[in-house]
Amino acid sequence: MLSLHQLRCFLATLEHGSFTAAATALGYAQPSISEQVRLLEQQLDTTLFRRVGRGLVPTEAARALQPHASAALAAVAEAGRAVASVRELLTGTVRFGVFRTARFYLAADLVADVLQRHPGVRVELVGQNSAEVLEHLRKGRLEAAVIALPVEDENMVVTPVLRDELVYVSADPARLHARITPSDLASAQLVLPDASWRETDTTRRQLAQAVQRTGHPLRPRIEVEDTETALDIAARGLADTVTWRGVLHGLGDRLPAGLGWAPLRPAMYETFAVVHREGELSPASRVVVDLVTDRMRGLDRAMRARTA
């Protein structure tokens, strides 16, 4: 049976042109190298080298064997790296920060990806609001997160991954016939989520600033914590709301019946980014960071294509 050691000795001999040089390169005695090549020739029932002076000349059979021997050793090396990667992550625990509606962008698919590729990794998705998550990052309670910008901290590595558009959502089609202006928002009966974060939530701050420019404050009729409740209330016609197109995309068929949406004028956007503290990420966190980055950028491309 062919062995990897035989193939390794064969390739070294082919590269260096003699058993002596191959032995020096591999750190073995010369008789050991020549014996392994002899055994390989015996297994293959062919001659791989012919002596010419003090060197060796490869035969056509040796040239034919070379790419396969190289591929076999490369495959074994890759297998070793893959196993080492899994072994390194077996005890890894990832505490990854997310904003409340991140499940509509990443959903359970992210966890499924991690567990399928690295079944030994423990995953904890932590957080309700980007401001809260950023504070956890600063205090070292989290190693990485996906949150809304801005992130005003020079000690953070920030990688933007998705830009999303804020839209107006209503059960009344008459309110959706045109782009919604800040004046419309000022007079609308609104239900807004993130009640506990109204002072720091980036969406609330954007809306408040836009409405204040009309000379009126932003005063929602109803305030709740989660987006799903806001959408349910809007579906009953009790108030209108605003949310991100990515949330509507993520809900799909689960969006409450009867709701429609219209863009704002001027348009409002939120940019989400993968953020982590400066320094090397743990292997487990790097896996999650890479998967989140890929998924968010894929969603970004999909939503841009829909509006193109």
Tab-separated table of N, CA and C in Angstrom, residues 13-151:
chain	number	residue	atom	x	y	z
A	13	THR	N	12.971	13.739	-3.689
A	13	THR	CA	13.985	13.245	-4.626
A	13	THR	C	13.796	13.880	-5.999
A	14	LEU	N	12.565	13.988	-6.434
A	14	LEU	CA	12.267	14.612	-7.718
A	14	LEU	C	12.710	16.069	-7.724
A	15	GLU	N	12.457	16.752	-6.628
A	15	GLU	CA	12.801	18.174	-6.554
A	15	GLU	C	14.308	18.391	-6.491
A	16	HIS	N	15.027	17.573	-5.706
A	16	HIS	CA	16.438	17.832	-5.434
A	16	HIS	C	17.396	17.043	-6.327
A	17	GLY	N	16.892	16.043	-7.031
A	17	GLY	CA	17.704	15.363	-8.030
A	17	GLY	C	18.597	14.259	-7.527
A	18	SER	N	18.558	13.948	-6.230
A	18	SER	CA	19.352	12.836	-5.705
A	18	SER	C	18.802	12.417	-4.363
A	19	PHE	N	19.124	11.164	-3.968
A	19	PHE	CA	18.697	10.685	-2.657
A	19	PHE	C	19.400	11.453	-1.550
A	20	THR	N	20.647	11.783	-1.762
A	20	THR	CA	21.430	12.481	-0.738
A	20	THR	C	20.844	13.857	-0.461
A	21	ALA	N	20.550	14.606	-1.538
A	21	ALA	CA	19.991	15.945	-1.356
A	21	ALA	C	18.590	15.879	-0.746
A	22	ALA	N	17.812	14.889	-1.167
A	22	ALA	CA	16.473	14.729	-0.603
A	22	ALA	C	16.543	14.394	0.881
A	23	ALA	N	17.491	13.549	1.251
A	23	ALA	CA	17.665	13.184	2.665
A	23	ALA	C	18.015	14.405	3.495
A	24	THR	N	18.894	15.253	2.966
A	24	THR	CA	19.274	16.477	3.678
A	24	THR	C	18.071	17.391	3.864
A	25	ALA	N	17.258	17.532	2.823
A	25	ALA	CA	16.093	18.413	2.890
A	25	ALA	C	15.053	17.914	3.890
A	26	LEU	N	14.885	16.605	3.966
A	26	LEU	CA	13.862	16.039	4.852
A	26	LEU	C	14.386	15.699	6.239
A	27	GLY	N	15.696	15.689	6.391
A	27	GLY	CA	16.274	15.369	7.696
A	27	GLY	C	16.349	13.894	7.986
A	28	TYR	N	16.449	13.075	6.938
A	28	TYR	CA	16.570	11.633	7.113
A	28	TYR	C	17.944	11.163	6.612
A	29	ALA	N	18.285	9.912	6.918
A	29	ALA	CA	19.492	9.311	6.361
A	29	ALA	C	19.232	8.943	4.902
A	30	GLN	N	20.296	9.001	4.095
A	30	GLN	CA	20.154	8.729	2.660
A	30	GLN	C	19.585	7.337	2.371
A	31	PRO	N	20.031	6.278	3.077
A	31	PRO	CA	19.479	4.943	2.801
A	31	PRO	C	17.971	4.871	3.044
A	32	SER	N	17.478	5.658	4.002
A	32	SER	CA	16.047	5.646	4.289
A	32	SER	C	15.246	6.194	3.109
A	33	ILE	N	15.752	7.266	2.502
A	33	ILE	CA	15.055	7.863	1.359
A	33	ILE	C	15.044	6.891	0.176
A	34	SER	N	16.199	6.340	-0.144
A	34	SER	CA	16.276	5.426	-1.288
A	34	SER	C	15.414	4.185	-1.071
A	35	GLU	N	15.329	3.708	0.163
A	35	GLU	CA	14.497	2.551	0.459
A	35	GLU	C	13.015	2.863	0.256
A	36	GLN	N	12.578	4.057	0.669
A	36	GLN	CA	11.171	4.438	0.508
A	36	GLN	C	10.804	4.567	-0.970
A	37	VAL	N	11.718	5.121	-1.751
A	37	VAL	CA	11.460	5.243	-3.192
A	37	VAL	C	11.440	3.857	-3.836
A	38	ARG	N	12.346	2.955	-3.394
A	38	ARG	CA	12.364	1.598	-3.922
A	38	ARG	C	11.041	0.891	-3.622
A	39	LEU	N	10.522	1.069	-2.378
A	39	LEU	CA	9.257	0.448	-2.012
A	39	LEU	C	8.102	1.015	-2.841
A	40	LEU	N	8.171	2.318	-3.112
A	40	LEU	CA	7.136	2.949	-3.928
A	40	LEU	C	7.160	2.391	-5.357
A	41	GLU	N	8.361	2.227	-5.897
A	41	GLU	CA	8.497	1.636	-7.234
A	41	GLU	C	7.949	0.206	-7.245
A	42	GLN	N	8.196	-0.506	-6.163
A	42	GLN	CA	7.717	-1.882	-6.067
A	42	GLN	C	6.193	-1.914	-6.025
A	43	GLN	N	5.611	-0.995	-5.268
A	43	GLN	CA	4.156	-0.930	-5.170
A	43	GLN	C	3.526	-0.596	-6.519
A	44	LEU	N	4.176	0.308	-7.255
A	44	LEU	CA	3.635	0.763	-8.535
A	44	LEU	C	4.071	-0.115	-9.709
A	45	ASP	N	5.013	-1.029	-9.438
A	45	ASP	CA	5.547	-1.910	-10.470
A	45	ASP	C	6.091	-1.103	-11.656
A	46	THR	N	6.940	-0.115	-11.331
A	46	THR	CA	7.528	0.730	-12.376
A	46	THR	C	8.824	1.331	-11.863
A	47	THR	N	9.597	1.911	-12.753
A	47	THR	CA	10.828	2.620	-12.398
A	47	THR	C	10.548	4.117	-12.408
A	48	LEU	N	10.924	4.765	-11.319
A	48	LEU	CA	10.657	6.193	-11.201
A	48	LEU	C	11.881	7.049	-11.502
A	49	PHE	N	13.071	6.520	-11.244
A	49	PHE	CA	14.296	7.282	-11.478
A	49	PHE	C	15.353	6.387	-12.153
A	50	ARG	N	16.166	7.002	-12.993
A	50	ARG	CA	17.333	6.332	-13.562
A	50	ARG	C	18.568	7.119	-13.160
A	51	ARG	N	19.636	6.372	-12.834
A	51	ARG	CA	20.882	7.017	-12.433
A	51	ARG	C	21.614	7.549	-13.668
A	52	VAL	N	22.047	8.790	-13.564
A	52	VAL	CA	22.884	9.417	-14.586
A	52	VAL	C	24.008	10.137	-13.855
A	53	GLY	N	25.214	9.567	-13.944
A	53	GLY	CA	26.325	10.120	-13.175
A	53	GLY	C	26.029	9.993	-11.704
A	54	ARG	N	26.122	11.100	-10.972
A	54	ARG	CA	25.841	11.092	-9.532
A	54	ARG	C	24.405	11.503	-9.214
A	55	GLY	N	23.647	11.792	-10.248
A	55	GLY	CA	22.279	12.226	-10.022
A	55	GLY	C	21.253	11.224	-10.491
A	56	LEU	N	19.982	11.645	-10.401
A	56	LEU	CA	18.851	10.824	-10.798
A	56	LEU	C	18.009	11.594	-11.810
A	57	VAL	N	17.540	10.893	-12.803
A	57	VAL	CA	16.668	11.487	-13.815
A	57	VAL	C	15.296	10.830	-13.703
A	58	PRO	N	14.247	11.622	-13.551
A	58	PRO	CA	12.906	11.032	-13.428
A	58	PRO	C	12.431	10.418	-14.746
A	59	THR	N	11.714	9.351	-14.634
A	59	THR	CA	11.131	8.704	-15.813
A	59	THR	C	9.773	9.348	-16.128
A	60	GLU	N	9.169	8.928	-17.228
A	60	GLU	CA	7.836	9.423	-17.573
A	60	GLU	C	6.825	9.033	-16.494
A	61	ALA	N	7.045	7.864	-15.912
A	61	ALA	CA	6.147	7.426	-14.833
A	61	ALA	C	6.235	8.380	-13.645
A	62	ALA	N	7.447	8.853	-13.327
A	62	ALA	CA	7.630	9.802	-12.226
A	62	ALA	C	6.911	11.109	-12.524
A	63	ARG	N	7.002	11.590	-13.758
A	63	ARG	CA	6.329	12.826	-14.140
A	63	ARG	C	4.810	12.673	-14.041
A	64	ALA	N	4.323	11.506	-14.390
A	64	ALA	CA	2.886	11.256	-14.297
A	64	ALA	C	2.425	11.190	-12.841
A	65	LEU	N	3.291	10.663	-11.976
A	65	LEU	CA	2.936	10.521	-10.562
A	65	LEU	C	2.990	11.848	-9.810
A	66	GLN	N	3.849	12.756	-10.225
A	66	GLN	CA	4.122	13.986	-9.477
A	66	GLN	C	2.869	14.774	-9.072
A	67	PRO	N	1.974	15.132	-10.013
A	67	PRO	CA	0.813	15.946	-9.592
A	67	PRO	C	-0.100	15.225	-8.615
A	68	HIS	N	-0.222	13.934	-8.752
A	68	HIS	CA	-1.085	13.176	-7.844
A	68	HIS	C	-0.473	13.064	-6.448
A	69	ALA	N	0.841	12.885	-6.415
A	69	ALA	CA	1.527	12.844	-5.118
A	69	ALA	C	1.407	14.181	-4.414
A	70	SER	N	1.595	15.265	-5.154
A	70	SER	CA	1.482	16.613	-4.572
A	70	SER	C	0.069	16.861	-4.070
A	71	ALA	N	-0.937	16.457	-4.857
A	71	ALA	CA	-2.330	16.654	-4.463
A	71	ALA	C	-2.677	15.856	-3.219
A	72	ALA	N	-2.147	14.633	-3.125
A	72	ALA	CA	-2.425	13.794	-1.956
A	72	ALA	C	-1.865	14.426	-0.689
A	73	LEU	N	-0.626	14.914	-0.747
A	73	LEU	CA	-0.023	15.545	0.428
A	73	LEU	C	-0.740	16.845	0.788
A	74	ALA	N	-1.150	17.615	-0.243
A	74	ALA	CA	-1.869	18.861	0.020
A	74	ALA	C	-3.216	18.580	0.676
A	75	ALA	N	-3.905	17.526	0.224
A	75	ALA	CA	-5.202	17.176	0.803
A	75	ALA	C	-5.067	16.765	2.263
A	76	VAL	N	-4.019	16.015	2.563
A	76	VAL	CA	-3.795	15.606	3.951
A	76	VAL	C	-3.485	16.812	4.823
A	77	ALA	N	-2.692	17.741	4.297
A	77	ALA	CA	-2.363	18.943	5.054
A	77	ALA	C	-3.614	19.770	5.319
A	78	GLU	N	-4.477	19.895	4.311
A	78	GLU	CA	-5.720	20.644	4.468
A	78	GLU	C	-6.644	19.969	5.471
A	79	ALA	N	-6.687	18.649	5.429
A	79	ALA	CA	-7.498	17.911	6.399
A	79	ALA	C	-7.005	18.166	7.814
A	80	GLY	N	-5.695	18.202	7.979
A	80	GLY	CA	-5.126	18.480	9.290
A	80	GLY	C	-5.491	19.857	9.783
A	81	ARG	N	-5.453	20.832	8.868
A	81	ARG	CA	-5.815	22.200	9.265
A	81	ARG	C	-7.291	22.287	9.654
A	82	ALA	N	-8.144	21.583	8.901
A	82	ALA	CA	-9.570	21.609	9.201
A	82	ALA	C	-9.863	21.004	10.573
A	83	VAL	N	-9.221	19.872	10.852
A	83	VAL	CA	-9.419	19.224	12.152
A	83	VAL	C	-8.877	20.096	13.275
A	84	ALA	N	-7.727	20.702	13.046
A	84	ALA	CA	-7.141	21.580	14.062
A	84	ALA	C	-8.047	22.763	14.338
A	85	SER	N	-8.700	23.275	13.269
A	85	SER	CA	-9.608	24.400	13.440
A	85	SER	C	-10.789	24.017	14.313
A	86	VAL	N	-11.377	22.859	14.030
A	86	VAL	CA	-12.509	22.407	14.841
A	86	VAL	C	-12.071	22.148	16.274
A	87	ARG	N	-10.900	21.508	16.427
A	87	ARG	CA	-10.405	21.209	17.768
A	87	ARG	C	-10.176	22.493	18.554
A	88	GLU	N	-9.668	23.522	17.874
A	88	GLU	CA	-9.386	24.798	18.526
A	88	GLU	C	-10.670	25.463	19.002
A	89	LEU	N	-11.782	25.221	18.276
A	89	LEU	CA	-13.035	25.883	18.598
A	89	LEU	C	-13.941	25.056	19.503
A	90	LEU	N	-13.559	23.827	19.807
A	90	LEU	CA	-14.449	22.947	20.543
A	90	LEU	C	-14.906	23.538	21.865
A	91	THR	N	-14.054	24.255	22.553
A	91	THR	CA	-14.407	24.827	23.843
A	91	THR	C	-14.697	26.312	23.745
A	92	GLY	N	-14.770	26.848	22.512
A	92	GLY	CA	-14.984	28.281	22.349
A	92	GLY	C	-16.423	28.688	22.632
A	93	THR	N	-16.589	29.795	23.322
A	93	THR	CA	-17.904	30.376	23.564
A	93	THR	C	-17.919	31.783	22.981
A	94	VAL	N	-18.916	32.065	22.164
A	94	VAL	CA	-19.035	33.375	21.537
A	94	VAL	C	-20.181	34.139	22.190
A	95	ARG	N	-19.873	35.307	22.777
A	95	ARG	CA	-20.918	36.235	23.236
A	95	ARG	C	-20.930	37.373	22.222
A	96	PHE	N	-21.866	37.300	21.315
A	96	PHE	CA	-21.915	38.251	20.206
A	96	PHE	C	-23.073	39.213	20.416
A	97	GLY	N	-22.811	40.499	20.310
A	97	GLY	CA	-23.820	41.511	20.550
A	97	GLY	C	-24.689	41.785	19.338
A	98	VAL	N	-25.984	41.961	19.567
A	98	VAL	CA	-26.930	42.249	18.483
A	98	VAL	C	-27.939	43.290	18.963
A	99	PHE	N	-28.503	44.041	18.011
A	99	PHE	CA	-29.618	44.928	18.311
A	99	PHE	C	-30.908	44.106	18.260
A	100	ARG	N	-31.981	44.686	18.771
A	100	ARG	CA	-33.211	43.909	18.976
A	100	ARG	C	-33.747	43.266	17.699
A	101	THR	N	-33.766	44.025	16.599
A	101	THR	CA	-34.362	43.494	15.371
A	101	THR	C	-33.358	42.742	14.503
A	102	ALA	N	-32.181	42.453	15.028
A	102	ALA	CA	-31.168	41.733	14.239
A	102	ALA	C	-31.655	40.372	13.799
A	103	ARG	N	-32.609	39.800	14.529
A	103	ARG	CA	-33.090	38.469	14.149
A	103	ARG	C	-33.781	38.495	12.788
A	104	PHE	N	-34.294	39.644	12.383
A	104	PHE	CA	-34.925	39.716	11.072
A	104	PHE	C	-33.883	39.761	9.950
A	105	TYR	N	-32.670	40.138	10.286
A	105	TYR	CA	-31.587	40.197	9.312
A	105	TYR	C	-30.766	38.900	9.314
A	106	LEU	N	-30.554	38.357	10.506
A	106	LEU	CA	-29.691	37.182	10.650
A	106	LEU	C	-30.486	35.922	10.966
A	107	ALA	N	-31.504	36.100	11.803
A	107	ALA	CA	-32.406	35.023	12.175
A	107	ALA	C	-31.644	33.824	12.732
A	108	ALA	N	-32.346	32.696	12.798
A	108	ALA	CA	-31.734	31.471	13.311
A	108	ALA	C	-30.729	30.900	12.334
A	109	ASP	N	-30.726	31.423	11.099
A	109	ASP	CA	-29.779	30.914	10.103
A	109	ASP	C	-28.336	31.101	10.544
A	110	LEU	N	-28.058	32.203	11.233
A	110	LEU	CA	-26.691	32.441	11.703
A	110	LEU	C	-26.266	31.358	12.680
A	111	VAL	N	-27.110	31.075	13.659
A	111	VAL	CA	-26.791	30.036	14.635
A	111	VAL	C	-26.644	28.688	13.940
A	112	ALA	N	-27.519	28.407	12.985
A	112	ALA	CA	-27.436	27.142	12.247
A	112	ALA	C	-26.111	27.035	11.504
A	113	ASP	N	-25.678	28.132	10.898
A	113	ASP	CA	-24.396	28.131	10.188
A	113	ASP	C	-23.242	27.802	11.126
A	114	VAL	N	-23.230	28.465	12.280
A	114	VAL	CA	-22.133	28.265	13.231
A	114	VAL	C	-22.104	26.826	13.720
A	115	LEU	N	-23.247	26.317	14.121
A	115	LEU	CA	-23.294	24.966	14.695
A	115	LEU	C	-23.009	23.890	13.653
A	116	GLN	N	-23.408	24.145	12.413
A	116	GLN	CA	-23.144	23.161	11.369
A	116	GLN	C	-21.659	23.079	11.059
A	117	ARG	N	-20.996	24.225	11.006
A	117	ARG	CA	-19.581	24.245	10.639
A	117	ARG	C	-18.674	23.952	11.831
A	118	HIS	N	-19.098	24.356	13.007
A	118	HIS	CA	-18.276	24.184	14.211
A	118	HIS	C	-19.191	23.738	15.353
A	119	PRO	N	-19.557	22.462	15.394
A	119	PRO	CA	-20.566	21.989	16.342
A	119	PRO	C	-20.172	22.127	17.803
A	120	GLY	N	-18.900	22.370	18.087
A	120	GLY	CA	-18.506	22.509	19.478
A	120	GLY	C	-18.609	23.917	20.025
A	121	VAL	N	-18.951	24.887	19.192
A	121	VAL	CA	-19.005	26.282	19.632
A	121	VAL	C	-20.301	26.562	20.375
A	122	ARG	N	-20.185	27.257	21.503
A	122	ARG	CA	-21.355	27.758	22.224
A	122	ARG	C	-21.617	29.188	21.764
A	123	VAL	N	-22.896	29.492	21.506
A	123	VAL	CA	-23.262	30.809	20.983
A	123	VAL	C	-24.209	31.509	21.940
A	124	GLU	N	-23.881	32.761	22.279
A	124	GLU	CA	-24.770	33.608	23.065
A	124	GLU	C	-24.967	34.910	22.284
A	125	LEU	N	-26.212	35.172	21.857
A	125	LEU	CA	-26.536	36.422	21.186
A	125	LEU	C	-27.133	37.358	22.228
A	126	VAL	N	-26.463	38.481	22.461
A	126	VAL	CA	-26.756	39.334	23.608
A	126	VAL	C	-27.083	40.747	23.142
A	127	GLY	N	-28.141	41.341	23.713
A	127	GLY	CA	-28.389	42.752	23.477
A	127	GLY	C	-29.799	43.059	23.035
A	128	GLN	N	-30.197	44.312	23.268
A	128	GLN	CA	-31.510	44.798	22.870
A	128	GLN	C	-31.408	46.029	21.962
A	129	ASN	N	-30.428	46.882	22.245
A	129	ASN	CA	-30.312	48.146	21.526
A	129	ASN	C	-28.846	48.425	21.228
A	130	SER	N	-28.567	49.081	20.112
A	130	SER	CA	-27.181	49.329	19.713
A	130	SER	C	-26.402	50.109	20.767
A	131	ALA	N	-27.053	51.073	21.410
A	131	ALA	CA	-26.357	51.867	22.432
A	131	ALA	C	-25.935	50.987	23.606
A	132	GLU	N	-26.825	50.093	24.011
A	132	GLU	CA	-26.523	49.169	25.107
A	132	GLU	C	-25.385	48.233	24.724
A	133	VAL	N	-25.447	47.685	23.510
A	133	VAL	CA	-24.436	46.735	23.057
A	133	VAL	C	-23.073	47.402	22.959
A	134	LEU	N	-23.025	48.638	22.459
A	134	LEU	CA	-21.754	49.348	22.362
A	134	LEU	C	-21.125	49.531	23.738
A	135	GLU	N	-21.942	49.801	24.722
A	135	GLU	CA	-21.415	49.951	26.081
A	135	GLU	C	-20.852	48.627	26.595
A	136	HIS	N	-21.505	47.529	26.290
A	136	HIS	CA	-20.982	46.215	26.673
A	136	HIS	C	-19.634	45.940	25.996
A	137	LEU	N	-19.507	46.343	24.738
A	137	LEU	CA	-18.234	46.182	24.030
A	137	LEU	C	-17.134	46.974	24.722
A	138	ARG	N	-17.439	48.199	25.055
A	138	ARG	CA	-16.436	49.065	25.685
A	138	ARG	C	-15.957	48.500	27.018
A	139	LYS	N	-16.859	47.856	27.733
A	139	LYS	CA	-16.513	47.316	29.048
A	139	LYS	C	-15.962	45.897	28.973
A	140	GLY	N	-15.805	45.365	27.761
A	140	GLY	CA	-15.217	44.047	27.602
A	140	GLY	C	-16.151	42.895	27.879
A	141	ARG	N	-17.449	43.175	28.007
A	141	ARG	CA	-18.405	42.096	28.248
A	141	ARG	C	-18.709	41.315	26.974
A	142	LEU	N	-18.444	41.936	25.835
A	142	LEU	CA	-18.613	41.300	24.531
A	142	LEU	C	-17.329	41.484	23.743
A	143	GLU	N	-17.065	40.545	22.854
A	143	GLU	CA	-15.867	40.649	22.031
A	143	GLU	C	-16.161	41.289	20.684
A	144	ALA	N	-17.392	41.101	20.187
A	144	ALA	CA	-17.770	41.647	18.891
A	144	ALA	C	-19.285	41.780	18.850
A	145	ALA	N	-19.779	42.565	17.867
A	145	ALA	CA	-21.215	42.799	17.765
A	145	ALA	C	-21.538	43.337	16.378
A	146	VAL	N	-22.838	43.320	16.061
A	146	VAL	CA	-23.343	44.053	14.894
A	146	VAL	C	-24.339	45.071	15.423
A	147	ILE	N	-24.077	46.364	15.147
A	147	ILE	CA	-24.888	47.447	15.700
A	147	ILE	C	-25.023	48.566	14.682
A	148	ALA	N	-25.878	49.525	15.012
A	148	ALA	CA	-26.079	50.677	14.141
A	148	ALA	C	-24.990	51.716	14.395
A	149	LEU	N	-24.572	52.377	13.326
A	149	LEU	CA	-23.636	53.486	13.448
A	149	LEU	C	-24.408	54.757	13.841
A	150	PRO	N	-23.724	55.766	14.408
A	150	PRO	CA	-22.259	55.875	14.500
A	150	PRO	C	-21.691	55.175	15.726
A	151	VAL	N	-20.405	54.865	15.632
A	151	VAL	CA	-19.641	54.344	16.757
A	151	VAL	C	-18.474	55.298	16.970
